[in-house]
């Protein structure tokens, strides 16, 4: 049986919650295009994102550990895939649009600079007075301007709903900056809210996993942390050594607890608010997606622990400071002498009319960790070939 786009859209209308976004109701694209025969608008967005250069570069961009520190640790790419998996799981339980959630999850981090949040902080400081830098805004810039894959328009020409999900992405580390064209008075869609929670849930669990594997965290440090104790109790691991297999079991159960709690707490909020449409849900004075109060308190405790014991670990801080020096010196060198930029970047700068600082920022933000290190060596090591 070969399903057409129209048949898939009909299935969505019949099966999704009344406050979920149906692809057939999309506000469309900035540049009109003929619809695909078999793929919905959101499926088409997803496919375009997967084929971008920016998405492929996530493989060599830092989550917490720089790529050369080991093959085991999460990268921006593996983090993104885990977020998409968690997002689809939550979506299926809540009657949301899985294709749209997957799309938002896959695109949410492509604007990240190399070296994780350290790279973002230093670029934001360097661009102060030149328009600033924020990875959410950079993600939107990539999909609307920087990726050039079509003759008819710049960027990817994604649907309004995907772009809205980008600009309304927010977690503890990401503050949404919403332009007027994306209705800042409205909350994110159900699907975008799920993507936000899936992101926070995924990085909390896998950062704990990576920290334990790397030896930055010791099991005894976690004693008394509510979620850690709850998981160990449920698994019957209290008092047992943390073997590799037990660590996998703990992380798996932790994700399961957080996902289940999100679904159950969200269902209660939705029943209380009783939204009957997408508009109703976005007009609420609170997000409907999230943990229960009890689990939210435990998750907050675990995140505080990770911040104090892992993200502030001397090994992580040392790499963060190296990243600051590398990005700062690259930025200053390119601005001082733009002829050091690759020829294609120089041509783009002259053609698009952007300030030099913005062009340099775009170039550095697009780098992988590995490429940034190579560029640094080429520019500053007198024995390195340019």
PDB file of C-alpha atoms in Angstrom, residues 186-329:
ATOM      1  CA  UNK A 186       2.163  32.848  22.360  1.00  0.00           C
ATOM      2  CA  UNK A 187       3.841  29.893  23.984  1.00  0.00           C
ATOM      3  CA  UNK A 188       5.664  27.286  21.947  1.00  0.00           C
ATOM      4  CA  UNK A 189       3.544  24.628  20.282  1.00  0.00           C
ATOM      5  CA  UNK A 190       2.983  21.298  22.017  1.00  0.00           C
ATOM      6  CA  UNK A 191       5.628  19.788  19.730  1.00  0.00           C
ATOM      7  CA  UNK A 192       8.208  22.492  20.450  1.00  0.00           C
ATOM      8  CA  UNK A 193       7.578  22.186  24.190  1.00  0.00           C
ATOM      9  CA  UNK A 194       8.202  18.441  23.976  1.00  0.00           C
ATOM     10  CA  UNK A 195      11.459  19.048  22.089  1.00  0.00           C
ATOM     11  CA  UNK A 196      12.560  21.468  24.823  1.00  0.00           C
ATOM     12  CA  UNK A 197      11.944  18.955  27.608  1.00  0.00           C
ATOM     13  CA  UNK A 198      13.470  16.087  25.597  1.00  0.00           C
ATOM     14  CA  UNK A 199      16.659  18.140  25.219  1.00  0.00           C
ATOM     15  CA  UNK A 200      16.928  18.859  28.948  1.00  0.00           C
ATOM     16  CA  UNK A 201      16.066  15.296  29.898  1.00  0.00           C
ATOM     17  CA  UNK A 202      18.593  13.788  27.474  1.00  0.00           C
ATOM     18  CA  UNK A 203      21.576  15.931  28.420  1.00  0.00           C
ATOM     19  CA  UNK A 204      20.973  15.442  32.152  1.00  0.00           C
ATOM     20  CA  UNK A 205      21.034  11.651  31.781  1.00  0.00           C
ATOM     21  CA  UNK A 206      23.859  11.328  29.287  1.00  0.00           C
ATOM     22  CA  UNK A 207      26.093  13.924  30.934  1.00  0.00           C
ATOM     23  CA  UNK A 208      25.812  11.880  34.131  1.00  0.00           C
ATOM     24  CA  UNK A 209      26.709   8.747  32.139  1.00  0.00           C
ATOM     25  CA  UNK A 210      29.722  10.404  30.467  1.00  0.00           C
ATOM     26  CA  UNK A 211      30.905  11.917  33.741  1.00  0.00           C
ATOM     27  CA  UNK A 212      30.869   8.552  35.485  1.00  0.00           C
ATOM     28  CA  UNK A 213      32.598   6.818  32.568  1.00  0.00           C
ATOM     29  CA  UNK A 214      35.307   9.496  32.410  1.00  0.00           C
ATOM     30  CA  UNK A 215      35.973   9.292  36.140  1.00  0.00           C
ATOM     31  CA  UNK A 216      35.084  12.952  36.675  1.00  0.00           C
ATOM     32  CA  UNK A 217      32.319  11.714  38.959  1.00  0.00           C
ATOM     33  CA  UNK A 218      32.558   8.973  41.552  1.00  0.00           C
ATOM     34  CA  UNK A 219      29.477   6.960  42.615  1.00  0.00           C
ATOM     35  CA  UNK A 220      29.960   7.851  46.280  1.00  0.00           C
ATOM     36  CA  UNK A 221      29.619  11.554  45.404  1.00  0.00           C
ATOM     37  CA  UNK A 222      26.048  10.871  44.278  1.00  0.00           C
ATOM     38  CA  UNK A 223      24.939   9.331  47.543  1.00  0.00           C
ATOM     39  CA  UNK A 224      21.970  11.303  48.874  1.00  0.00           C
ATOM     40  CA  UNK A 225      21.011  12.700  45.449  1.00  0.00           C
ATOM     41  CA  UNK A 226      17.282  11.937  45.193  1.00  0.00           C
ATOM     42  CA  UNK A 227      17.074  10.613  41.628  1.00  0.00           C
ATOM     43  CA  UNK A 228      20.243   8.555  42.026  1.00  0.00           C
ATOM     44  CA  UNK A 229      18.904   6.920  45.185  1.00  0.00           C
ATOM     45  CA  UNK A 230      15.456   6.358  43.614  1.00  0.00           C
ATOM     46  CA  UNK A 231      16.939   4.598  40.592  1.00  0.00           C
ATOM     47  CA  UNK A 232      19.286   2.420  42.630  1.00  0.00           C
ATOM     48  CA  UNK A 233      16.442   1.454  44.961  1.00  0.00           C
ATOM     49  CA  UNK A 234      14.152   0.507  42.060  1.00  0.00           C
ATOM     50  CA  UNK A 235      16.911  -1.620  40.522  1.00  0.00           C
ATOM     51  CA  UNK A 236      17.980  -3.183  43.804  1.00  0.00           C
ATOM     52  CA  UNK A 237      21.515  -1.819  43.412  1.00  0.00           C
ATOM     53  CA  UNK A 238      21.874  -0.136  46.803  1.00  0.00           C
ATOM     54  CA  UNK A 239      25.267  -1.049  48.219  1.00  0.00           C
ATOM     55  CA  UNK A 240      26.496  -2.680  44.999  1.00  0.00           C
ATOM     56  CA  UNK A 241      29.587  -1.518  43.071  1.00  0.00           C
ATOM     57  CA  UNK A 242      29.052   0.529  39.938  1.00  0.00           C
ATOM     58  CA  UNK A 243      30.015  -1.913  37.199  1.00  0.00           C
ATOM     59  CA  UNK A 244      29.710  -0.878  33.555  1.00  0.00           C
ATOM     60  CA  UNK A 245      26.553  -2.961  33.194  1.00  0.00           C
ATOM     61  CA  UNK A 246      25.032  -1.402  36.318  1.00  0.00           C
ATOM     62  CA  UNK A 247      25.840   2.067  34.999  1.00  0.00           C
ATOM     63  CA  UNK A 248      23.940   1.292  31.789  1.00  0.00           C
ATOM     64  CA  UNK A 249      21.000  -0.009  33.821  1.00  0.00           C
ATOM     65  CA  UNK A 250      20.963   3.126  35.971  1.00  0.00           C
ATOM     66  CA  UNK A 251      21.013   5.540  33.032  1.00  0.00           C
ATOM     67  CA  UNK A 252      18.341   3.537  31.221  1.00  0.00           C
ATOM     68  CA  UNK A 253      16.076   3.517  34.264  1.00  0.00           C
ATOM     69  CA  UNK A 254      16.727   7.229  34.911  1.00  0.00           C
ATOM     70  CA  UNK A 255      15.565   8.121  31.404  1.00  0.00           C
ATOM     71  CA  UNK A 256      12.534   5.873  31.828  1.00  0.00           C
ATOM     72  CA  UNK A 257      11.549   7.567  35.108  1.00  0.00           C
ATOM     73  CA  UNK A 258      11.902  11.057  33.608  1.00  0.00           C
ATOM     74  CA  UNK A 259       9.990  10.206  30.414  1.00  0.00           C
ATOM     75  CA  UNK A 260       7.173   8.471  32.279  1.00  0.00           C
ATOM     76  CA  UNK A 261       6.844  11.313  34.767  1.00  0.00           C
ATOM     77  CA  UNK A 262       6.798  13.887  31.940  1.00  0.00           C
ATOM     78  CA  UNK A 263       3.966  12.076  30.172  1.00  0.00           C
ATOM     79  CA  UNK A 264       1.876  11.576  33.305  1.00  0.00           C
ATOM     80  CA  UNK A 265       2.390  15.117  34.660  1.00  0.00           C
ATOM     81  CA  UNK A 266       1.667  16.594  31.231  1.00  0.00           C
ATOM     82  CA  UNK A 267      -1.546  14.624  30.903  1.00  0.00           C
ATOM     83  CA  UNK A 268      -2.743  16.056  34.223  1.00  0.00           C
ATOM     84  CA  UNK A 269      -1.947  19.626  33.129  1.00  0.00           C
ATOM     85  CA  UNK A 270      -3.676  19.169  29.797  1.00  0.00           C
ATOM     86  CA  UNK A 271      -6.800  17.759  31.437  1.00  0.00           C
ATOM     87  CA  UNK A 272      -6.873  20.700  33.850  1.00  0.00           C
ATOM     88  CA  UNK A 273      -6.422  23.292  31.088  1.00  0.00           C
ATOM     89  CA  UNK A 274      -8.667  21.456  28.585  1.00  0.00           C
ATOM     90  CA  UNK A 275      -7.283  23.052  25.378  1.00  0.00           C
ATOM     91  CA  UNK A 276      -9.356  22.225  22.308  1.00  0.00           C
ATOM     92  CA  UNK A 277      -7.031  23.575  19.650  1.00  0.00           C
ATOM     93  CA  UNK A 278      -3.418  24.544  18.935  1.00  0.00           C
ATOM     94  CA  UNK A 279      -4.392  28.157  19.592  1.00  0.00           C
ATOM     95  CA  UNK A 280      -5.882  27.274  22.996  1.00  0.00           C
ATOM     96  CA  UNK A 281      -2.709  25.511  24.081  1.00  0.00           C
ATOM     97  CA  UNK A 282      -0.399  28.310  22.926  1.00  0.00           C
ATOM     98  CA  UNK A 283      -2.524  30.918  24.717  1.00  0.00           C
ATOM     99  CA  UNK A 284      -2.137  29.248  28.128  1.00  0.00           C
ATOM    100  CA  UNK A 285      -0.192  31.124  30.800  1.00  0.00           C
ATOM    101  CA  UNK A 286       2.040  28.107  31.454  1.00  0.00           C
ATOM    102  CA  UNK A 287       3.810  25.307  29.615  1.00  0.00           C
ATOM    103  CA  UNK A 288       1.946  22.023  29.708  1.00  0.00           C
ATOM    104  CA  UNK A 289       4.986  19.821  29.057  1.00  0.00           C
ATOM    105  CA  UNK A 290       7.202  19.138  32.051  1.00  0.00           C
ATOM    106  CA  UNK A 291       7.950  17.060  35.117  1.00  0.00           C
ATOM    107  CA  UNK A 292       5.787  16.741  38.192  1.00  0.00           C
ATOM    108  CA  UNK A 293       6.767  19.006  41.076  1.00  0.00           C
ATOM    109  CA  UNK A 294       8.433  16.120  42.919  1.00  0.00           C
ATOM    110  CA  UNK A 295      10.547  14.919  39.994  1.00  0.00           C
ATOM    111  CA  UNK A 296      11.301  18.495  38.911  1.00  0.00           C
ATOM    112  CA  UNK A 297      12.815  19.123  42.344  1.00  0.00           C
ATOM    113  CA  UNK A 298      14.895  15.942  42.080  1.00  0.00           C
ATOM    114  CA  UNK A 299      16.012  16.792  38.532  1.00  0.00           C
ATOM    115  CA  UNK A 300      17.020  20.267  39.705  1.00  0.00           C
ATOM    116  CA  UNK A 301      19.100  18.691  42.474  1.00  0.00           C
ATOM    117  CA  UNK A 302      20.861  16.401  39.994  1.00  0.00           C
ATOM    118  CA  UNK A 303      21.578  19.255  37.571  1.00  0.00           C
ATOM    119  CA  UNK A 304      23.019  21.343  40.391  1.00  0.00           C
ATOM    120  CA  UNK A 305      25.227  18.402  41.324  1.00  0.00           C
ATOM    121  CA  UNK A 306      26.433  18.058  37.716  1.00  0.00           C
ATOM    122  CA  UNK A 307      27.176  21.762  37.487  1.00  0.00           C
ATOM    123  CA  UNK A 308      29.204  21.792  40.699  1.00  0.00           C
ATOM    124  CA  UNK A 309      31.020  18.487  40.232  1.00  0.00           C
ATOM    125  CA  UNK A 310      31.257  17.883  36.485  1.00  0.00           C
ATOM    126  CA  UNK A 311      30.848  21.076  34.455  1.00  0.00           C
ATOM    127  CA  UNK A 312      33.080  22.829  37.009  1.00  0.00           C
ATOM    128  CA  UNK A 313      35.626  19.987  37.138  1.00  0.00           C
ATOM    129  CA  UNK A 314      39.144  21.256  36.534  1.00  0.00           C
ATOM    130  CA  UNK A 315      39.551  19.100  33.413  1.00  0.00           C
ATOM    131  CA  UNK A 316      36.389  20.570  31.861  1.00  0.00           C
ATOM    132  CA  UNK A 317      37.354  24.120  32.892  1.00  0.00           C
ATOM    133  CA  UNK A 318      40.846  23.747  31.435  1.00  0.00           C
ATOM    134  CA  UNK A 319      39.420  22.728  28.064  1.00  0.00           C
ATOM    135  CA  UNK A 320      36.876  25.539  28.238  1.00  0.00           C
ATOM    136  CA  UNK A 321      39.652  28.081  28.773  1.00  0.00           C
ATOM    137  CA  UNK A 322      41.644  26.608  25.907  1.00  0.00           C
ATOM    138  CA  UNK A 323      38.541  26.935  23.745  1.00  0.00           C
ATOM    139  CA  UNK A 324      38.146  30.588  24.726  1.00  0.00           C
ATOM    140  CA  UNK A 325      41.739  31.347  23.736  1.00  0.00           C
ATOM    141  CA  UNK A 326      41.475  29.445  20.458  1.00  0.00           C
ATOM    142  CA  UNK A 327      38.233  31.088  19.332  1.00  0.00           C
ATOM    143  CA  UNK A 328      39.306  34.555  20.499  1.00  0.00           C
ATOM    144  CA  UNK A 329      42.614  34.418  18.670  1.00  0.00           C
TER     145      UNK A 329
END
